[in-house]
Coordinates of C-alpha atoms and ligand atoms in Angstrom, one line a residue:
X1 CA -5.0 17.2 -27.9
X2 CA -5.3 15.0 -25.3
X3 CA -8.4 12.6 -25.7
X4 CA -11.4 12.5 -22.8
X5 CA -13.1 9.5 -22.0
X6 CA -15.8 9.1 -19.4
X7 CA -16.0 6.5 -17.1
X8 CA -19.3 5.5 -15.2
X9 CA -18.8 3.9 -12.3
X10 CA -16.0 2.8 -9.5
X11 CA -15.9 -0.3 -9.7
X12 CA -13.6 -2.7 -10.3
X13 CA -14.2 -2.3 -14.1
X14 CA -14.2 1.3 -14.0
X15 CA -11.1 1.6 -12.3
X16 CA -9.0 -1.1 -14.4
X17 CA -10.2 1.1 -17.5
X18 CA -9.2 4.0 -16.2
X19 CA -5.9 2.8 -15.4
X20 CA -5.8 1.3 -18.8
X21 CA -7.0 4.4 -20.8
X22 CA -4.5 6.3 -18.9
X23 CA -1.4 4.5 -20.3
X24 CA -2.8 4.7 -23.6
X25 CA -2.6 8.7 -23.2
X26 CA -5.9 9.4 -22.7
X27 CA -7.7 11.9 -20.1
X28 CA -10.5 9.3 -18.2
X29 CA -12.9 11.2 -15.7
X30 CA -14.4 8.7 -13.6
X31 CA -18.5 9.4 -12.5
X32 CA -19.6 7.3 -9.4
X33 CA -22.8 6.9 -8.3
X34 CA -21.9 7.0 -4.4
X35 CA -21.3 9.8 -2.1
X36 CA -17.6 7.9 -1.9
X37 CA -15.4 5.0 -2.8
X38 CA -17.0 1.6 -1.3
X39 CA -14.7 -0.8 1.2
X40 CA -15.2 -4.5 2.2
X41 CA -16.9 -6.6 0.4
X42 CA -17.5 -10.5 0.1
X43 CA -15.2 -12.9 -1.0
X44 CA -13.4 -12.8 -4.0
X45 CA -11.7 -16.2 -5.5
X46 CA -8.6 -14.2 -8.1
X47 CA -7.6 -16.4 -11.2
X48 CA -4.5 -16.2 -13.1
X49 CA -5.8 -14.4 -16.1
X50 CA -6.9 -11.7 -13.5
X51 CA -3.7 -11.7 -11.6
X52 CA -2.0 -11.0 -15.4
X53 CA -4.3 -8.5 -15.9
X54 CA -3.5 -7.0 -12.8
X55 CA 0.2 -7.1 -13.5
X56 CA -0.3 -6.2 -17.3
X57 CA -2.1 -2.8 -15.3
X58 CA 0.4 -1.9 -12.6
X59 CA -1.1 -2.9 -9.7
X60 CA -0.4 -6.5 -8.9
X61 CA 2.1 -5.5 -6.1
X62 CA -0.6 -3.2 -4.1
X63 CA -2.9 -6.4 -4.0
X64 CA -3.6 -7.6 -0.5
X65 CA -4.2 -11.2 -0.5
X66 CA -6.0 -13.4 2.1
X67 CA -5.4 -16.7 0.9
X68 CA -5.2 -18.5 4.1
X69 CA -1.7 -21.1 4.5
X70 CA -3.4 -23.4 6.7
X71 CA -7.1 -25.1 8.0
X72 CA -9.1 -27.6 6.2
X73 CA -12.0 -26.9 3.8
X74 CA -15.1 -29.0 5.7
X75 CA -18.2 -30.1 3.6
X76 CA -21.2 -30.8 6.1
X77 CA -23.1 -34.2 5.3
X78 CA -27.1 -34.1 6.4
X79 CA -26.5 -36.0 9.9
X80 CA -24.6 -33.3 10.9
X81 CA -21.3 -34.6 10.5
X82 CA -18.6 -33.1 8.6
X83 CA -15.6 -34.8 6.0
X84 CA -13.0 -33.2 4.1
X85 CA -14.0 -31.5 0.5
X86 CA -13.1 -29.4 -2.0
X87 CA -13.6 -25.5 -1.6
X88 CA -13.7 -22.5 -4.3
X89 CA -9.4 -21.9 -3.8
X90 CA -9.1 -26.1 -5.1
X91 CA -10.1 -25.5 -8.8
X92 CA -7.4 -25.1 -11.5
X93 CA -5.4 -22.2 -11.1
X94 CA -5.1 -21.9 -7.2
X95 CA -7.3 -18.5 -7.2
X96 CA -6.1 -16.4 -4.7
X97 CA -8.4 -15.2 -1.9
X98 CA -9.5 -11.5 -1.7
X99 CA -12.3 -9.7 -0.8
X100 CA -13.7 -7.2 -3.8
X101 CA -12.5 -4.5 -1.8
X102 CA -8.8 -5.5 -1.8
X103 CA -8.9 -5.6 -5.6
X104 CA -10.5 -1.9 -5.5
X105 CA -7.9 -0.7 -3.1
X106 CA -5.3 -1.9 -5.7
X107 CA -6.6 -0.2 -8.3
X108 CA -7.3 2.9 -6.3
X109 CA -3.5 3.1 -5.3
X110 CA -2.6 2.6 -9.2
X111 CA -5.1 5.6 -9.7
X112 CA -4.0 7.8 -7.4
X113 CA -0.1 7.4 -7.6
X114 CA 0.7 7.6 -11.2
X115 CA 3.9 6.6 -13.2
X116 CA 6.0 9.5 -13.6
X117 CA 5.0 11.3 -16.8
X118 CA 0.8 10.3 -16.8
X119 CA -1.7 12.8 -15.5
X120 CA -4.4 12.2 -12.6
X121 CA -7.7 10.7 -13.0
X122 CA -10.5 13.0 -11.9
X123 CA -13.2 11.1 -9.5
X124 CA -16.4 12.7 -9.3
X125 CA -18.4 11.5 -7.4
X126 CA -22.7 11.2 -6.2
X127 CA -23.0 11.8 -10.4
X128 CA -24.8 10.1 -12.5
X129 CA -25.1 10.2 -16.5
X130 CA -29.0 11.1 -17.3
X131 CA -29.0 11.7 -20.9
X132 CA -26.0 10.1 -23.6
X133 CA -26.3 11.6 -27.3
X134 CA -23.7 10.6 -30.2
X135 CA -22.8 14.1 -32.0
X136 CA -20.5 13.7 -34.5
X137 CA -17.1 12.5 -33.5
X138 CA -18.2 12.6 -30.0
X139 CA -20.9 12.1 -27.2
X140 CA -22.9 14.6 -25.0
X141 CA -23.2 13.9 -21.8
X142 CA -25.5 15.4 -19.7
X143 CA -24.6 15.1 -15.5
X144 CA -26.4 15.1 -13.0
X145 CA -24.9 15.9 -9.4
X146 CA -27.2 14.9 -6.3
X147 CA -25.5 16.8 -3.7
X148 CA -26.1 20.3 -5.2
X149 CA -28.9 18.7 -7.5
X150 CA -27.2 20.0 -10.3
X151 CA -27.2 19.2 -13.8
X152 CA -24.8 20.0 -16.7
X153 CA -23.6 19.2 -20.3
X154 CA -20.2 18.3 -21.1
X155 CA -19.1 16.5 -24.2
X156 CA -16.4 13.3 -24.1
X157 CA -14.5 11.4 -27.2
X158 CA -15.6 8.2 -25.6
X159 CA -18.2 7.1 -23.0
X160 CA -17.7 3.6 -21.2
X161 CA -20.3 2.2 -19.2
X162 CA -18.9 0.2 -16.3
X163 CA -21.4 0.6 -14.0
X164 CA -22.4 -3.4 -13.3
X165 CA -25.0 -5.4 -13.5
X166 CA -28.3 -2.8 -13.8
X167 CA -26.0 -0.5 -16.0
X168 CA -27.9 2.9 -16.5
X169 CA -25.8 3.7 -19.7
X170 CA -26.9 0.1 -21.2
X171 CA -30.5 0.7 -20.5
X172 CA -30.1 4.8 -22.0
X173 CA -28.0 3.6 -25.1
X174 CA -28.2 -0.1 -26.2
X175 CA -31.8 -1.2 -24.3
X176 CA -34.1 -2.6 -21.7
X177 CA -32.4 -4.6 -18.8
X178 CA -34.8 -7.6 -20.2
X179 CA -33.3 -7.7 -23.5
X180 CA -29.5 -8.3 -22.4
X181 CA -30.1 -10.1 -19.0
X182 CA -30.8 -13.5 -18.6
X183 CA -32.4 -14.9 -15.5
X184 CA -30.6 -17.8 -13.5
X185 CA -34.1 -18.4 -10.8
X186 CA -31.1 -18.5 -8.0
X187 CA -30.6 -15.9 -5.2
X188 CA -27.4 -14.8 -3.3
X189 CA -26.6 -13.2 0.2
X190 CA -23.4 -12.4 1.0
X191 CA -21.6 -10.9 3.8
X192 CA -18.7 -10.9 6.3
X193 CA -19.3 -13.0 9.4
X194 CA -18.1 -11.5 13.3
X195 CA -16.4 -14.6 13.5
X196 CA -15.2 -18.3 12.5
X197 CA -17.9 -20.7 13.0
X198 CA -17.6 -21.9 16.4
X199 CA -16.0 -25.5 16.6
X200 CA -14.2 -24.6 13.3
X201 CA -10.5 -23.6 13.2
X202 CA -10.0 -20.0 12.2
X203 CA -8.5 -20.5 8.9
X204 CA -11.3 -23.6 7.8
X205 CA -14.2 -23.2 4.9
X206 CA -17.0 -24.8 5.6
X207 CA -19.4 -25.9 2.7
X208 CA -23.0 -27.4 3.1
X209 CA -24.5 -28.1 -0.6
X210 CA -28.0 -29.6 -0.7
X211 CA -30.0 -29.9 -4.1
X212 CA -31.3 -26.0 -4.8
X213 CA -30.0 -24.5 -1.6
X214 CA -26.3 -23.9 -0.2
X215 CA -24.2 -22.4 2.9
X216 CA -20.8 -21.6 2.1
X217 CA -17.7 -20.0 4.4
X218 CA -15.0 -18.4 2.7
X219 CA -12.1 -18.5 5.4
X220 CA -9.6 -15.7 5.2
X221 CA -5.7 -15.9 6.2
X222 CA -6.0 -12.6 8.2
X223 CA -9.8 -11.7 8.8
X224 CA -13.0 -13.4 9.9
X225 CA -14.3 -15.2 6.9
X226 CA -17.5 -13.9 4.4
X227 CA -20.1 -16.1 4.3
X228 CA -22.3 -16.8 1.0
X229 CA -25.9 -18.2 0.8
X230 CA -27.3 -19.5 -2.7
X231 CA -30.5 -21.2 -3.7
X232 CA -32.6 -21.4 -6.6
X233 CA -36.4 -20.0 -7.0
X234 CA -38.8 -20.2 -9.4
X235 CA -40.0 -16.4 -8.7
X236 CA -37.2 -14.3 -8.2
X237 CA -39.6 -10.8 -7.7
X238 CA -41.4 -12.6 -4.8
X239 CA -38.1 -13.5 -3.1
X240 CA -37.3 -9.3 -2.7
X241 CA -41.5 -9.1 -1.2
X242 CA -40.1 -9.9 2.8
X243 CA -37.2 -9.0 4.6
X244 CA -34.1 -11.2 3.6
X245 CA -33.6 -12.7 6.8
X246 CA -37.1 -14.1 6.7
X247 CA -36.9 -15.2 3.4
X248 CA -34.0 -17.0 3.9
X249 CA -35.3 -18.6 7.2
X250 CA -37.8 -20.2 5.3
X251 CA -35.6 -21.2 2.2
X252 CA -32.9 -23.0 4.6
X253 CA -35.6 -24.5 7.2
X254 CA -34.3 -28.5 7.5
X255 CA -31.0 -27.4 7.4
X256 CA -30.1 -27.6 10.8
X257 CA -26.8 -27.9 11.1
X258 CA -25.2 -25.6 13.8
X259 CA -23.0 -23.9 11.2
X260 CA -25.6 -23.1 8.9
X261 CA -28.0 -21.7 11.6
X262 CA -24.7 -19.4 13.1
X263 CA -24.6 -18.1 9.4
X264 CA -28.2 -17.4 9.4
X265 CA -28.4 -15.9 12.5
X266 CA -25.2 -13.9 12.1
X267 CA -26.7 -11.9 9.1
X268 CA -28.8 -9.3 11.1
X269 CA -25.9 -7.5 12.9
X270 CA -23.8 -7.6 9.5
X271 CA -22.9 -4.3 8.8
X272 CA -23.5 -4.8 5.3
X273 CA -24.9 -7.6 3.0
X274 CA -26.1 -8.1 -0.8
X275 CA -29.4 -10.0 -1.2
X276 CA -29.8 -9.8 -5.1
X277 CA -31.1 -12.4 -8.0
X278 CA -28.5 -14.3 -10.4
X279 CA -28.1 -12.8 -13.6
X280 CA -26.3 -13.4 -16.9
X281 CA -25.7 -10.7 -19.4
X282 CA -25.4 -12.1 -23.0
X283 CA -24.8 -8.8 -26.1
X284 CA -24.5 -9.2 -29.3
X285 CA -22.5 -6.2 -29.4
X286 CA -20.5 -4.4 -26.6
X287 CA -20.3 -0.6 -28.4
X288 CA -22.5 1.5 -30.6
X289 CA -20.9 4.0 -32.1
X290 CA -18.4 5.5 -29.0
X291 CA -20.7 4.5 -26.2
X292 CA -19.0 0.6 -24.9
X293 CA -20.1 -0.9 -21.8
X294 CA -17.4 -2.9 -20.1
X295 CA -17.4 -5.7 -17.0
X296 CA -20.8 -6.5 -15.8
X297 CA -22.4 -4.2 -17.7
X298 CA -21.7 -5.5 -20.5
X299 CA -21.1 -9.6 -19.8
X300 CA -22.1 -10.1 -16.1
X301 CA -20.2 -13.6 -15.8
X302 CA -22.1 -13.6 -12.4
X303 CA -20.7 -15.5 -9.2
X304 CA -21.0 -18.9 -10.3
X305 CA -18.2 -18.4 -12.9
X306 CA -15.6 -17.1 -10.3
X307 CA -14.5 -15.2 -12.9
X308 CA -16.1 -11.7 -12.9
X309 CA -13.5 -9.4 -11.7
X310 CA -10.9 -11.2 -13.4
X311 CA -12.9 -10.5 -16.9
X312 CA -13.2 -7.3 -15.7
X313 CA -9.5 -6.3 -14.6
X314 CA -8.7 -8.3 -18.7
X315 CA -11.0 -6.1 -19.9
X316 CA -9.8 -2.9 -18.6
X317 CA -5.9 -3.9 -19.2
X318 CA -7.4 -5.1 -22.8
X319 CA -8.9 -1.8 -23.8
X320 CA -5.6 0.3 -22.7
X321 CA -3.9 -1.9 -25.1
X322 CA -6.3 -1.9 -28.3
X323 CA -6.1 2.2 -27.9
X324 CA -2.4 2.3 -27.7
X325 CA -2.1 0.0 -30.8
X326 CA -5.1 2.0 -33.1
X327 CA -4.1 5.7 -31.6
X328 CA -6.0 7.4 -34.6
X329 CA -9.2 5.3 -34.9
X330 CA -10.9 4.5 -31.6
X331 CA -13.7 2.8 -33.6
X332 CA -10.7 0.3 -35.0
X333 CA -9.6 0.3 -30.8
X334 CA -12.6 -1.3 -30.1
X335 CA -13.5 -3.9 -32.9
X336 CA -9.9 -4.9 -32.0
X337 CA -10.6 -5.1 -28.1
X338 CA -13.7 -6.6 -28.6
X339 CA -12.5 -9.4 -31.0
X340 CA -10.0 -10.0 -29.0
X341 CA -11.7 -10.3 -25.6
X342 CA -15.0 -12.0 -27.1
X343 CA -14.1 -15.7 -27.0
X344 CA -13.0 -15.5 -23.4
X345 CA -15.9 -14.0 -22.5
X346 CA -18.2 -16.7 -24.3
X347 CA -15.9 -19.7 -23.2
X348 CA -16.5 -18.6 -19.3
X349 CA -20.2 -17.8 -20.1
X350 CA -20.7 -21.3 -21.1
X351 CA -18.9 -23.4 -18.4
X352 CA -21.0 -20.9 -15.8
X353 CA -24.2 -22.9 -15.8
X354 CA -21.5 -26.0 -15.1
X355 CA -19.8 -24.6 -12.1
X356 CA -22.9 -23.1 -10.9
X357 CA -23.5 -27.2 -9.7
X358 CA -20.5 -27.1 -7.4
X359 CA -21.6 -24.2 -5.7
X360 CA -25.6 -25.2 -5.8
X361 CA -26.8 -27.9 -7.1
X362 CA -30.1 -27.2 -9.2
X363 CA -31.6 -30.8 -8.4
X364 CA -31.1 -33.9 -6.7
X365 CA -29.6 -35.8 -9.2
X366 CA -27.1 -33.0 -10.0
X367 CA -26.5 -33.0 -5.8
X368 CA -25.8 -36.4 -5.8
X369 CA -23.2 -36.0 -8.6
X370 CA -21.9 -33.2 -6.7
X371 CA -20.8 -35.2 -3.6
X372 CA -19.7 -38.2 -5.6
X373 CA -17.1 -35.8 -7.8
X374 CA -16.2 -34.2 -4.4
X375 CA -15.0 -37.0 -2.3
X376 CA -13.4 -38.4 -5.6
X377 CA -11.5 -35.1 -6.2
X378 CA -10.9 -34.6 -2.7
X379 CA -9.5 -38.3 -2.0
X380 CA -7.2 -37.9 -4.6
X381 CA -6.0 -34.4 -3.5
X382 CA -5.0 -35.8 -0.2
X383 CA -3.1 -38.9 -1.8
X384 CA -1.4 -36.3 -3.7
X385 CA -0.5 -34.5 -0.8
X386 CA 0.6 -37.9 1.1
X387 CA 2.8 -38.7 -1.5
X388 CA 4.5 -35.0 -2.1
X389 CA 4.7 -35.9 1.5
X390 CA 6.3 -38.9 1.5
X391 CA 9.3 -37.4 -1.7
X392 CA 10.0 -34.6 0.8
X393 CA 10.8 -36.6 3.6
X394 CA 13.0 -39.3 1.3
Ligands
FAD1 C1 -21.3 -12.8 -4.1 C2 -20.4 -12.6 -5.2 C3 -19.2 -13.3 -5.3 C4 -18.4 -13.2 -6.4 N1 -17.2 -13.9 -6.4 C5 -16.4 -13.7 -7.4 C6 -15.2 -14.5 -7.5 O1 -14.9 -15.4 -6.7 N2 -14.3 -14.2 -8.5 C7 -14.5 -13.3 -9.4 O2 -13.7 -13.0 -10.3 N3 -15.6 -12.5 -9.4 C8 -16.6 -12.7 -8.4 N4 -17.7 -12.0 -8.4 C9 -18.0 -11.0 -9.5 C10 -17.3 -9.7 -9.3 O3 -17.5 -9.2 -8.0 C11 -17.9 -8.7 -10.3 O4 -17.9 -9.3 -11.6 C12 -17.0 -7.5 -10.4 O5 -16.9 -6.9 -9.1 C13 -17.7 -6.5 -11.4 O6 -17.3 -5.3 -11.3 P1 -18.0 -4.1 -12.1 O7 -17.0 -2.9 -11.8 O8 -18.3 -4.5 -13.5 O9 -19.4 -3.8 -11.4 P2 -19.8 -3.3 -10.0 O10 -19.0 -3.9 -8.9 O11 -21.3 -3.5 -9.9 O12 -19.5 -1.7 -10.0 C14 -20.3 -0.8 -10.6 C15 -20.0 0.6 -10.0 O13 -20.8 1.5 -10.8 C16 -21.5 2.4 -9.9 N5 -22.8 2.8 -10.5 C17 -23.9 2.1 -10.8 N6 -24.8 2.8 -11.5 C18 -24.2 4.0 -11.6 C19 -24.7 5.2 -12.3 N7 -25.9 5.3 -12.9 N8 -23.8 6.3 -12.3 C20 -22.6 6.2 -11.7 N9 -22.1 5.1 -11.1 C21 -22.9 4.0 -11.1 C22 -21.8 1.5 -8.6 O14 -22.1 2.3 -7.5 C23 -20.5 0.7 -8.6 O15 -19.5 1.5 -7.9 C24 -18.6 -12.2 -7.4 C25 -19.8 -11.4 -7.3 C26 -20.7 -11.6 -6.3 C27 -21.9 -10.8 -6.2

């Protein structure tokens, strides 16, 4: 018989499982919180070992990318001036641009045309899972459905928490949120701008860095660019007591360059935004018995890391493949997955706190390192591109 697995949460972690439990020959049901599937997003920087995954799971040619083929990525210096720098698409691996909605319309597309031969996924959503018991050789769920506040029992051969950050089936099954996630005293806001920042070409990214606090545009090939505000606290419950305009008002008073203030002021019409704390999630353990949590939910990389949905995307593809290799022991499938997928995970949870400088510097000293590494790294790139230059035209 055909084995049932439910999946909590859309995402882009829920969705890559699914995918990946479906080419294994398993039945997934995915649960989503929402009354339906999210679009949009902010800006998504996609790495190689993403892409793989992406191709290892079907979908790499249903991914829109944005990655823009011109413009000039602008870091703003305090007397209001601007030089060339380095932006998030410059690091190792050319990441593609996306926003996290492009990478959910990819996997949607994989989920809702199949390969000849596999079955469809079942989406369900506005449910919730309220109560997770381990029987024996399987798990009870009870479901709760908000739009006929229902609730009902149905029992699954495996349960997979992918339902980010604040997972609900982490807190019901393996603990607290204090336990398993560590606190980074940063903030983010992110959102999608109307428009470039005036005096800026349409396809530039604009960076202002300043020791705890940072501005960043994301430009897009085909779209206005996303923006991204990030600064530290000490007190990251007193930062979610005002509105978050205010709030960030007062945390980016001083920086007066035009840019940043057309950011700032741009926020109140944007149709959507997240305002949220930094967050780390560190488990000694990503499954008890056949509960596992998966992406965020179970190693949160967070933004700083640029490597989130990419982990999450391996993870998925990395599951599908552990199940299709141990097809008689799913307890086997995922010591193998886990093993497997562990070192990555810890490799990119410890650079993190490294990269988390580029993007905000956490001090002064650590700023002026910052702009020093910068306009090194960003002189050399253009010599680089002088000389390819230079061999092209010989
Ligand atoms: C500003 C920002 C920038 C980022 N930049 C990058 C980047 O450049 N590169 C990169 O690789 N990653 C980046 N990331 C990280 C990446 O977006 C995430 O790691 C990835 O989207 C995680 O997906 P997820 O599916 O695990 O969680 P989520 O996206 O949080 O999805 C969880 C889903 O579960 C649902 N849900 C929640 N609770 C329940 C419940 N109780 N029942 C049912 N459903 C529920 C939610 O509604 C949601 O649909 C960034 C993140 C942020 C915030």
């Amino acid at each position: 018989m055909q084995k049932r697995a439910l999946i909590v949460g859309l995402g882009i972690a829920g969705m890559a499982t699914a995918i990946g439990l479906r080419r294994a020959g398993w039945a997934p049901v995915i649960i989503e919180r929402a009354p339906e599937r999210r679009t949009g997003g902010y800006f998504i920087g996609l790495l190689p070992d993403g892409r793989q995954a992406a191709d290892d799971l079907g979908i790499v040619n249903y991914l829109h990318t944005r990655t823009p083929d011109s413009g000039t990525v602008w870091s703003l210096k305090r007397d209001g001036t601007r030089k060339p720098g380095l932006g998030f698409l410059d690091q190792p691996g050319r990441p593609s641009a996306v926003l996290r909605g492009d990478i959910e319309a990819a996997l949607w597309q994989g989920i809702t045309e199949p390969a000849p031969g596999e079955s469809d996924i079942e989406v369900r959503y506005a449910t919730t899972p309220v109560e997770i018991t381990e029987g024996y050789g399987r798990v009870e769920v009870r479901l709760s459905e908000a739009t006929t506040s229902t609730r009902y029992d149905e029992s699954f051969d495996l349960v997979i928490g992918a339902d980010g950050l604040r997972s609900s089936v982490r807190q019901m099954v393996f603990g607290p949120h204090e336990r398993f996630m560590t606190n980074w005293n940063a903030m983010i806001c992110a959102f999608q701008l109307p428009e470039q920042v005036p005096g800026f070409a349409r396809q530039d990214s604009i960076i202002s860095a300043r020791s705890k606090r940072a501005a960043w545009v994301f430009a897009l090939a085909d779209r206005a660019p996303t923006a991204l505000l990030t600064y530290c606290t000490k007190d990251i419950d007193a930062e979610f007591t005002d509105e978050p305009i205010e709030r960030l008002r007062t945390v980016y008073q001083g920086m007066d360059d035009p840019a940043v203030r057309y950011v700032l002021d741009s926020l109140p019409q944007a149709a959507d935004y997240l305002f949220d704390s930094v967050h780390q999630v560190r488990m000694p353990r990503w499954s008890q018995g056949r509960v596992m949590l998966l992406g965020d939910a179970a190693w949160c990389l967070n933004l700083y890391s640029g490597m989130g949905a990419s982990a999450s995307l391996k993870g998925g593809a990395e599951l599908g493949r552990a199940l299709r290799e141990n097809p008689d022991d799913i307890i086997a499938a995922m010591g193998v997955w886990e093993a497997r997928l562990r070192p990555f995970i810890t490799r990119h949870q410890r650079t993190t706190r490294l990269k988390q400088q580029m993007l905000v510097p956490t001090n002064r000293c650590f700023a002026a390192i910052r702009s020093l590494v910068v306009d090194l790294a960003a002189r050399a790139r253009r010599r680089s591109v002088a000389r390819e230059a230079i061999q092209l035209s010989t």
